[in-house]
Short mmCIF file of C-alpha atoms and ligand atoms in Angstrom, two decimals:
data_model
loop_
_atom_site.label_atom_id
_atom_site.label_comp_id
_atom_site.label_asym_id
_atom_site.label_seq_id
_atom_site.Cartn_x
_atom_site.Cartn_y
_atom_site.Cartn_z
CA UNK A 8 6.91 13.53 -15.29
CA UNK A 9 7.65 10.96 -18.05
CA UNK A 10 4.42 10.56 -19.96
CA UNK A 11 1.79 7.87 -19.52
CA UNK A 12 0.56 4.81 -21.90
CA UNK A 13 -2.38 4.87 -22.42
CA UNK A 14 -4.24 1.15 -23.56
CA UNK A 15 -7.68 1.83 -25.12
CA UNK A 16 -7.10 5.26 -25.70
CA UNK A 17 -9.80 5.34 -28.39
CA UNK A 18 -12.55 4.48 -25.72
CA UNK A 19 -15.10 6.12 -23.90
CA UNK A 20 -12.71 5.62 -20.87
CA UNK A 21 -9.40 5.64 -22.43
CA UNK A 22 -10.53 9.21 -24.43
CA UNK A 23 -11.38 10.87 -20.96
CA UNK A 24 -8.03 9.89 -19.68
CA UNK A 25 -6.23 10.99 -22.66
CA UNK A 26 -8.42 14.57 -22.31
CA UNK A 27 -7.44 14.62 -18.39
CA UNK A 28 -3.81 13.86 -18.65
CA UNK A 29 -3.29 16.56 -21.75
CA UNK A 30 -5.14 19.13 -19.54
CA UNK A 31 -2.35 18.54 -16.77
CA UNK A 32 0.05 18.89 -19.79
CA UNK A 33 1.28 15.23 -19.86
CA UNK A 34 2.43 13.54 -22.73
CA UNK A 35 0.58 10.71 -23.40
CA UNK A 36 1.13 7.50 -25.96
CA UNK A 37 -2.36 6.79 -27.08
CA UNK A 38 -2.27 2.96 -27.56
CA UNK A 39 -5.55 1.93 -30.06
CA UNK A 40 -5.62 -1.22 -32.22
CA UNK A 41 -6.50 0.69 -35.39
CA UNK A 42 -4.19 3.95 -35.70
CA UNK A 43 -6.31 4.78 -38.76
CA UNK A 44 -10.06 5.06 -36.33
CA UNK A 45 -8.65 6.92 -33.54
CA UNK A 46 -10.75 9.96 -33.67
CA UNK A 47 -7.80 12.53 -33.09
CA UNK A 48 -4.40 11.50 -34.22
CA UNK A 49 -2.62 15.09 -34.06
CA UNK A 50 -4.19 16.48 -30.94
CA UNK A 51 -0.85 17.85 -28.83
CA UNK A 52 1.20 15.95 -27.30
CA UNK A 53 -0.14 12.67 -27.84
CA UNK A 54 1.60 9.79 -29.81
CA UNK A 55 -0.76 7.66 -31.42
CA UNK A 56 0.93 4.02 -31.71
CA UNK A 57 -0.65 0.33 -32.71
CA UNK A 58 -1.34 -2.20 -30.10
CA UNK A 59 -2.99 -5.13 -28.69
CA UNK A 60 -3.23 -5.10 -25.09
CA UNK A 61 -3.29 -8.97 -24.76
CA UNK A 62 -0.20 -9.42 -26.75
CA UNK A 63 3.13 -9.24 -24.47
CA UNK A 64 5.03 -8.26 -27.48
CA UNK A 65 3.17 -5.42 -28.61
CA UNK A 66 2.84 -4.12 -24.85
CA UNK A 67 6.60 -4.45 -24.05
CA UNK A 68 7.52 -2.46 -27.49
CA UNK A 69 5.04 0.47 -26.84
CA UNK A 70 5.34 0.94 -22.81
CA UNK A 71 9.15 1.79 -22.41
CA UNK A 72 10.02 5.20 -21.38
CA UNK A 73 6.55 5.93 -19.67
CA UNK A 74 5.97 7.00 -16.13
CA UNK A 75 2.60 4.80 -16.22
CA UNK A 76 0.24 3.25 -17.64
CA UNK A 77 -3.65 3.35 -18.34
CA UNK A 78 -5.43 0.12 -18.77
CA UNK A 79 -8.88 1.06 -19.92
CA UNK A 80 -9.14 -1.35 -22.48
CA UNK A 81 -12.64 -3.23 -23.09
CA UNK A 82 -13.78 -6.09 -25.57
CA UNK A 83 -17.23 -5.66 -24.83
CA UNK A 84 -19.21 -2.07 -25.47
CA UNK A 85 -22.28 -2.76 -25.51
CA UNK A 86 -25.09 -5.83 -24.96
CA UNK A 87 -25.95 -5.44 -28.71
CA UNK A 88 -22.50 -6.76 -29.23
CA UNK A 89 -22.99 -10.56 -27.77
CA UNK A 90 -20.26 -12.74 -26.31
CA UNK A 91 -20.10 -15.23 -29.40
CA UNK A 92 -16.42 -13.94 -29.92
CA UNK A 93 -15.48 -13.17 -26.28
CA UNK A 94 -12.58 -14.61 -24.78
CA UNK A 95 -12.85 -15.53 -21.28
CA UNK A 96 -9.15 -14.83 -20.52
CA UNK A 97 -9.40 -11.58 -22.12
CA UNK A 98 -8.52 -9.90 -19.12
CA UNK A 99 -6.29 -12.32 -18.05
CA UNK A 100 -3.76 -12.30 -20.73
CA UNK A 101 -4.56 -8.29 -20.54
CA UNK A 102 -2.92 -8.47 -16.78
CA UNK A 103 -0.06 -10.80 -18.18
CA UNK A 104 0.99 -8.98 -20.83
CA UNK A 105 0.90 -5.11 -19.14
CA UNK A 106 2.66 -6.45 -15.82
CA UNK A 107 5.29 -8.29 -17.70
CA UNK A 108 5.94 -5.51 -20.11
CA UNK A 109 5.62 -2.64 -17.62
CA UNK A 110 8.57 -5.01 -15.19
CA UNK A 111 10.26 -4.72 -17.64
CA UNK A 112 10.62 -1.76 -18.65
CA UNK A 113 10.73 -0.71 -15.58
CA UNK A 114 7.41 1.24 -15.44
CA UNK A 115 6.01 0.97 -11.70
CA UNK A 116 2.87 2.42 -12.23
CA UNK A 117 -0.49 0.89 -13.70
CA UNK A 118 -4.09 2.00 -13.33
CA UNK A 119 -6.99 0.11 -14.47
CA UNK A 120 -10.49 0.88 -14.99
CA UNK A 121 -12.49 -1.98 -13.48
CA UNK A 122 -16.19 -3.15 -13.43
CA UNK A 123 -18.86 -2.30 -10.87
CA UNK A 124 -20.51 -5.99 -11.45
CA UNK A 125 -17.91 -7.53 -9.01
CA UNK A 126 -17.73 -5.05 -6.71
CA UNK A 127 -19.38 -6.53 -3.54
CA UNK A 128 -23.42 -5.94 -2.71
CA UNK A 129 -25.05 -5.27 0.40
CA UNK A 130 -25.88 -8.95 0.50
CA UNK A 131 -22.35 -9.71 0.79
CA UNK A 132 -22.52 -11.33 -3.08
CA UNK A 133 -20.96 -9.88 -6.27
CA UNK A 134 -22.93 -7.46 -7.90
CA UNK A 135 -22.84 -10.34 -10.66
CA UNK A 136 -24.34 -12.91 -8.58
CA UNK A 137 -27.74 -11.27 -7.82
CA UNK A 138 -29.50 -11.78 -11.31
CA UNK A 139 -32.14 -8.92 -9.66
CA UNK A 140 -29.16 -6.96 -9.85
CA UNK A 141 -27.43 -7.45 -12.73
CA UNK A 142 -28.71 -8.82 -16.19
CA UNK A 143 -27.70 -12.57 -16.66
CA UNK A 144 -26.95 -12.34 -20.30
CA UNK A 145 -23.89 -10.02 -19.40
CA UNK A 146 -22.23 -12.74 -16.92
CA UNK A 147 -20.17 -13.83 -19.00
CA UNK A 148 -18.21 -10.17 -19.84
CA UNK A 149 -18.30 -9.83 -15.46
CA UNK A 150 -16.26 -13.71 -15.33
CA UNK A 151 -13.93 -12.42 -17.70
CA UNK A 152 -13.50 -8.98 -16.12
CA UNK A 153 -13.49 -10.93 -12.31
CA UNK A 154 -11.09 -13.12 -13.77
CA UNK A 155 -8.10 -9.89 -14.60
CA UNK A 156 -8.50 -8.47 -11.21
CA UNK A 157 -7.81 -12.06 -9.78
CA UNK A 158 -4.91 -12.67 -11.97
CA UNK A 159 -3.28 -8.99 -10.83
CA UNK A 160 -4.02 -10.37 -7.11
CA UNK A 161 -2.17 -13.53 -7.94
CA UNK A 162 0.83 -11.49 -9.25
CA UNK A 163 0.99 -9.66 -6.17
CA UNK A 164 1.34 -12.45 -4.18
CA UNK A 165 3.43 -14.55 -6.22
CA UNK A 166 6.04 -11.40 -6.11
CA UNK A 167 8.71 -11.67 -8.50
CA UNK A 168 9.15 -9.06 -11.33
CA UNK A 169 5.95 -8.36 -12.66
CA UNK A 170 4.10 -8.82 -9.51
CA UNK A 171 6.48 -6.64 -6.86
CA UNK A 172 7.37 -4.39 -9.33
CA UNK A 173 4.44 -2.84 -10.85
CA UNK A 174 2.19 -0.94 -8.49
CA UNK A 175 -1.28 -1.30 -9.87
CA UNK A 176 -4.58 -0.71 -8.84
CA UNK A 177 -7.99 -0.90 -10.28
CA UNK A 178 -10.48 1.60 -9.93
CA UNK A 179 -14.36 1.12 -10.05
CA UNK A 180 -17.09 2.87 -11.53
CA UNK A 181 -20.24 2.22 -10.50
CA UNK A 182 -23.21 1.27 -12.49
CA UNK A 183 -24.53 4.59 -13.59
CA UNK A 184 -20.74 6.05 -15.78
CA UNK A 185 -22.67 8.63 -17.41
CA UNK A 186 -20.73 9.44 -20.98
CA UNK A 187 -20.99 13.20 -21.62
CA UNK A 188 -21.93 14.23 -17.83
CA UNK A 189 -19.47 16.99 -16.65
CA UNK A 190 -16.27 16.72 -15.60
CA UNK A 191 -16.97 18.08 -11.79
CA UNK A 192 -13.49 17.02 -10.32
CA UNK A 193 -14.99 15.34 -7.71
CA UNK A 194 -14.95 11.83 -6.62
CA UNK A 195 -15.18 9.83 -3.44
CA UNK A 196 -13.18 6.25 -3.03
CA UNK A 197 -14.49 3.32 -1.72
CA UNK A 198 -14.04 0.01 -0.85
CA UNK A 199 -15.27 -3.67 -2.09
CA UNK A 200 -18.52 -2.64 -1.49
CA UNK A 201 -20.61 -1.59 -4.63
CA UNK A 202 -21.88 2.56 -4.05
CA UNK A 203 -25.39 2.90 -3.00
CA UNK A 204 -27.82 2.78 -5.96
CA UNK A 205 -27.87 6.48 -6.46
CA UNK A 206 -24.36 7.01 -7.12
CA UNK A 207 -22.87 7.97 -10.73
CA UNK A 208 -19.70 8.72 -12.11
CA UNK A 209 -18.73 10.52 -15.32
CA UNK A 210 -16.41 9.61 -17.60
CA UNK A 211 -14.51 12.89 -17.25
CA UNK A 212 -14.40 12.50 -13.11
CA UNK A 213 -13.11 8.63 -13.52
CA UNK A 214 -10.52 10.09 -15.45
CA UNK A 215 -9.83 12.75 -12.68
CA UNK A 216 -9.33 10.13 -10.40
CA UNK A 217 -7.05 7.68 -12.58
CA UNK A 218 -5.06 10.92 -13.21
CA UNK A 219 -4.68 11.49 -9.60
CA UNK A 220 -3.58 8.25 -8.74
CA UNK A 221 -0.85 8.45 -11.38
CA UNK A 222 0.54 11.77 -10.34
CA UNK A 223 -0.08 11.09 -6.50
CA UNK A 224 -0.25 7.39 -5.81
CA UNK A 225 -2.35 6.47 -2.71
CA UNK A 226 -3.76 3.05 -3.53
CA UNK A 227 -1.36 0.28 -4.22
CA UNK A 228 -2.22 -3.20 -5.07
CA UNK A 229 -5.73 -3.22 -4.63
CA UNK A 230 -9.60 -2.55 -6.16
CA UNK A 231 -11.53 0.22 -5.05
CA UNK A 232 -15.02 1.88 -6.21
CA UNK A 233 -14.79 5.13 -7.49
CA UNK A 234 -17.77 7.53 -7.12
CA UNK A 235 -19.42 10.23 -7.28
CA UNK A 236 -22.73 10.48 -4.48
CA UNK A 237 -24.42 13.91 -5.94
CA UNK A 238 -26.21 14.05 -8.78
CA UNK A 239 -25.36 15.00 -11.93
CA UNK A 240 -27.36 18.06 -12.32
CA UNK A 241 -25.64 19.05 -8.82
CA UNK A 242 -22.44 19.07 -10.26
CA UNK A 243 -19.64 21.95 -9.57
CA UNK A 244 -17.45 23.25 -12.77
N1 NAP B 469 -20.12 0.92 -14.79
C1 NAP B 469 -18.99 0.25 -14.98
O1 NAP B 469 -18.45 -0.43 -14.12
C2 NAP B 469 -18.34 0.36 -16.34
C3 NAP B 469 -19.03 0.90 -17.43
C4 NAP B 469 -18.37 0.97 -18.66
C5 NAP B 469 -17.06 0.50 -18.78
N2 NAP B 469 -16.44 -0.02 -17.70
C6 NAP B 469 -15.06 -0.52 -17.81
O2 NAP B 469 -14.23 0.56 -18.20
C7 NAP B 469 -13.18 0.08 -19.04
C8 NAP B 469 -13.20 0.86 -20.34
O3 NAP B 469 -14.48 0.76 -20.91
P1 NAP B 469 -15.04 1.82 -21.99
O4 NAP B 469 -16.44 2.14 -21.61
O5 NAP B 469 -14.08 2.92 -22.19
O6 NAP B 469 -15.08 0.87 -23.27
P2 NAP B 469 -15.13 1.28 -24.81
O7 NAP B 469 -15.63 2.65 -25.00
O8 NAP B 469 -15.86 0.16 -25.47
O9 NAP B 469 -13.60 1.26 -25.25
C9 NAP B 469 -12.86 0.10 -25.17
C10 NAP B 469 -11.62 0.25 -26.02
O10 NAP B 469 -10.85 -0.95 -25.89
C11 NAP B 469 -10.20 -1.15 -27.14
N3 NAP B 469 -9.81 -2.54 -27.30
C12 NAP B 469 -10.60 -3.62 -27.40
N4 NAP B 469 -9.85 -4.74 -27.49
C13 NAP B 469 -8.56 -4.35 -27.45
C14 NAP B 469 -7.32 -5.02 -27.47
N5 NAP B 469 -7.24 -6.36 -27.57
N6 NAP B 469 -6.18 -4.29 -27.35
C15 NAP B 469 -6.21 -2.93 -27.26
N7 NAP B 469 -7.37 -2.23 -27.23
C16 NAP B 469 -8.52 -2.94 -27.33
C17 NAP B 469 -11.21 -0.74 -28.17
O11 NAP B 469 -10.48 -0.33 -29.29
P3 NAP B 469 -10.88 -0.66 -30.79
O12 NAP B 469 -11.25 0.65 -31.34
O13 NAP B 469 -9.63 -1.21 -31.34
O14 NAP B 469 -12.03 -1.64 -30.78
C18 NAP B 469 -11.91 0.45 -27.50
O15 NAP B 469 -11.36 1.68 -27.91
C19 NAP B 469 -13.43 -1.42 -19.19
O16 NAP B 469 -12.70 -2.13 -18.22
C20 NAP B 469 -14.91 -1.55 -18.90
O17 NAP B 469 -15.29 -2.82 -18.47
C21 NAP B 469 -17.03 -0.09 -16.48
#
């Protein structure tokens, strides 16, 4: 297989994937916005190249020649951060930019990490929408997350280029993505619906599944949660 892009490569996510696809003995383009910080610029067979993911330019130079493509890019890390400097349509230009640039070039494949806070409650709401459930002062990084998934909806049913002729779909953590937890290579799929509250993912297990979906596609077009329902001291090797 032709080797996969990956955007964010430097993060907790985008490291995982970069681990998972090396182990299956891809090649992988590492995309970060700072060559210089990413933590392992020689590791084998992995390009390290410079890019914004919300620039179309940048995205159509670096995604050519790739089987697929990782979105697992985030502007937000952590509360301590704030959202003085976030931009709303952060993860709306993020959509424009990787489905124009993956049309065309002609890669059909795109798998993004989303966000368990609009994943649908039992209630029928967004996880967002029930401030018992989810902490007000991070609204603003769900909108802009919410907002992404829309626009790659909207592409889909607009058709054309970008939105018949990249594949993507975005899968779901849920609340508890436990970094450093094991990878057990286990997951379960869901739907809309947000996992009950005991489920957990790690890191290393999201990545088994974005791996999967690259080398095996079975979702197209669409959000799912991704899960795992044991615990983590349950988990298999
Ligand atoms: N429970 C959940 O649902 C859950 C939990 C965590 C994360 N997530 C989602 O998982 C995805 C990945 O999150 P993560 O935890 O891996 O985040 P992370 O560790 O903060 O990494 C995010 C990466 O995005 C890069 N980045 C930021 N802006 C960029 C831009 N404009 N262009 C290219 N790269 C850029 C950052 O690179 P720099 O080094 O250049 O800053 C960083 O390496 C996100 O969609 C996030 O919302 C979901």
């Amino acid at each position: 297989m032709a080797g996969i892009v990956v955007f964010g490569a430097g993060g907790r996510a985008g490291r995982a994937v970069t681990d998972e696809a090396r182990r299956r003995g891809h090649r992988v383009t590492a995309v970060v916005r700072d060559p210089g910080r990413y933590p392992e610029p020689g590791a084998d067979g992995v390009t390290v190249a410079r890019g914004d993911v919300t620039d179309p330019g940048a995205v159509a130079e670096v995604v050519g020649g790739h089987a697929a493509a990782v979105h697992a890019v985030s502007p937000f890390s952590g509360p301590e951060q704030g959202f003085d400097s976030l931009d709303p349509e952060f993860f709306v230009k993020a959509a424009d930019a990787l489905l124009g640039g993956l049309a065309g070039a002609g890669v059909g494949r795109l798998v993004a990490v989303g966000l368990f806070a609009h994943l649908v409650g039992a209630d029928g709401r967004a996880v967002m929408d029930d401030p018992a459930a989810f902490p007000a002062e991070i609204r603003p990084f769900a909108l802009a997350h919410a907002a992404g998934l829309r626009r790659l909806r909207e592409a889909t049913e607009r058709g054309g280029e970008a939105g018949a002729g990249v594949d993507w779909v975005m899968l779901t953590p849920p609340a508890r993505l436990e970094v450093g937890a094991p990878r057990t290579g286990r997951y379960r799929l869901g739907g809309e619906r947000a996992p009950d509250a005991d489920a957990w993912l790690s890191y290393a297990d999201l990545a088994v599944a974005v791996l999967d979906e690259i080398e095996t596609p079975t979702l197209h077009r669409t959000r799912v949660s991704v899960f795992n329902s044991a615990g983590p001291g349950d988990a298999g090797s």
